[in-house]
Amino acid sequence: VSLSAYQICKFVSMSAQIAKMSIDALENFIVNTLTRKLHRAIDKAILDGTGSNQPTGITKEMVFVEVEKLDYDTICDIDAKLNSEYSKNAVYIMNKTTRNLVKKIKNEIGDPIFIQNTANGFGNMLDGYPVVVYDAMPDNKLILGDLSQYIFNFASNPTIDKSKDAGFFQNAEVYRISALADGKPAMQ
């Protein structure tokens, strides 16, 4: 796998009045806000990145299913599409809305196929696979795959910068977090 270095940037604008306040928590608030925005951008790139000036997302390389109807047969069909080589480390990826729908599915004898189990370190299991809640996933989409087969690298550590010039017309200061990074599914 060959990785590049694509720029990922996120911004927060703050009025000059607020920026001038000497509140100790303000710096932490800015850093935390920017960090959350960067995490969401990276999540989105890992999921849906096109590979053109951004990381290649798993939906570009992995089999994923947009389901019309969530039922036991659908879950079995998804499992059947997973190459057995990836089964050992596979996880289901879905958002909270889809997870809540999946929680209601029962197998042919009426037992729930979604199990809330914290004994093995994962809080949720679906048909024997751990469930990862990933906010960037659209509703009614499930991915079953081995996330260890996704390679992500920061070519440079994220940095935070501030500019008074960028917000001049709004009398604001603009804070930016930027990083050089790339990611790709490793499996062929």
GROMACS .gro file of C-alpha atoms in nm, residues 82-154:
model
   73
   82LEU     CA    1  -1.754  -1.160   0.389
   83ASN     CA    2  -1.441  -1.347   0.281
   84SER     CA    3  -1.362  -1.599   0.556
   85GLU     CA    4  -1.005  -1.463   0.571
   86TYR     CA    5  -1.147  -1.146   0.733
   87SER     CA    6  -1.405  -1.309   0.962
   88LYS     CA    7  -1.179  -1.344   1.268
   89ASN     CA    8  -1.134  -0.967   1.313
   90ALA     CA    9  -1.453  -0.850   1.146
   91VAL     CA   10  -1.685  -0.594   1.299
   92TYR     CA   11  -2.017  -0.448   1.194
   93ILE     CA   12  -2.010  -0.074   1.137
   94MET     CA   13  -2.331   0.128   1.156
   95ASN     CA   14  -2.469   0.447   1.301
   96LYS     CA   15  -2.688   0.465   1.612
   97THR     CA   16  -3.013   0.484   1.417
   98THR     CA   17  -2.935   0.164   1.228
   99ARG     CA   18  -2.807  -0.004   1.546
  100ASN     CA   19  -3.139   0.070   1.715
  101LEU     CA   20  -3.325  -0.095   1.425
  102VAL     CA   21  -3.091  -0.396   1.434
  103LYS     CA   22  -3.151  -0.440   1.808
  104LYS     CA   23  -3.509  -0.543   1.727
  105ILE     CA   24  -3.417  -0.827   1.487
  106LYS     CA   25  -3.474  -1.184   1.604
  107ASN     CA   26  -3.353  -1.511   1.455
  108GLU     CA   27  -3.580  -1.792   1.334
  109ILE     CA   28  -3.644  -1.916   1.691
  110GLY     CA   29  -3.723  -1.571   1.826
  111ASP     CA   30  -3.395  -1.488   2.001
  112PRO     CA   31  -3.244  -1.144   1.949
  113ILE     CA   32  -2.938  -1.151   1.724
  114PHE     CA   33  -2.810  -0.831   1.884
  115ILE     CA   34  -2.651  -0.895   2.220
  116GLN     CA   35  -2.538  -0.636   2.470
  117ASN     CA   36  -2.227  -0.793   2.618
  118THR     CA   37  -1.947  -0.613   2.798
  119ALA     CA   38  -1.756  -0.922   2.913
  120ASN     CA   39  -1.540  -0.937   2.600
  121GLY     CA   40  -1.462  -0.564   2.582
  122PHE     CA   41  -1.727  -0.487   2.321
  123GLY     CA   42  -2.059  -0.353   2.437
  124ASN     CA   43  -2.259  -0.483   2.145
  125MET     CA   44  -2.249  -0.799   1.935
  126LEU     CA   45  -2.450  -0.872   1.620
  127ASP     CA   46  -2.472  -1.234   1.511
  128GLY     CA   47  -2.135  -1.302   1.675
  129TYR     CA   48  -1.953  -0.992   1.548
  130PRO     CA   49  -1.872  -0.679   1.751
  131VAL     CA   50  -2.064  -0.365   1.654
  132VAL     CA   51  -1.887  -0.032   1.607
  133VAL     CA   52  -2.110   0.274   1.613
  134TYR     CA   53  -1.971   0.516   1.357
  135ASP     CA   54  -2.158   0.846   1.334
  136ALA     CA   55  -2.041   0.910   0.978
  137MET     CA   56  -2.235   0.607   0.850
  138PRO     CA   57  -2.562   0.686   0.672
  139ASP     CA   58  -2.886   0.537   0.801
  140ASN     CA   59  -2.969   0.182   0.688
  141LYS     CA   60  -2.615   0.102   0.576
  142LEU     CA   61  -2.407  -0.171   0.733
  143ILE     CA   62  -2.047  -0.264   0.674
  144LEU     CA   63  -1.906  -0.595   0.789
  145GLY     CA   64  -1.531  -0.603   0.756
  146ASP     CA   65  -1.189  -0.629   0.915
  147LEU     CA   66  -1.085  -0.274   1.006
  148SER     CA   67  -0.729  -0.389   1.074
  149GLN     CA   68  -0.706  -0.410   0.695
  150TYR     CA   69  -0.737  -0.030   0.671
  151ILE     CA   70  -0.410   0.163   0.685
  152PHE     CA   71  -0.415   0.527   0.799
  153ASN     CA   72  -0.111   0.745   0.852
  154PHE     CA   73  -0.045   1.101   0.960
   0.00000   0.00000   0.00000
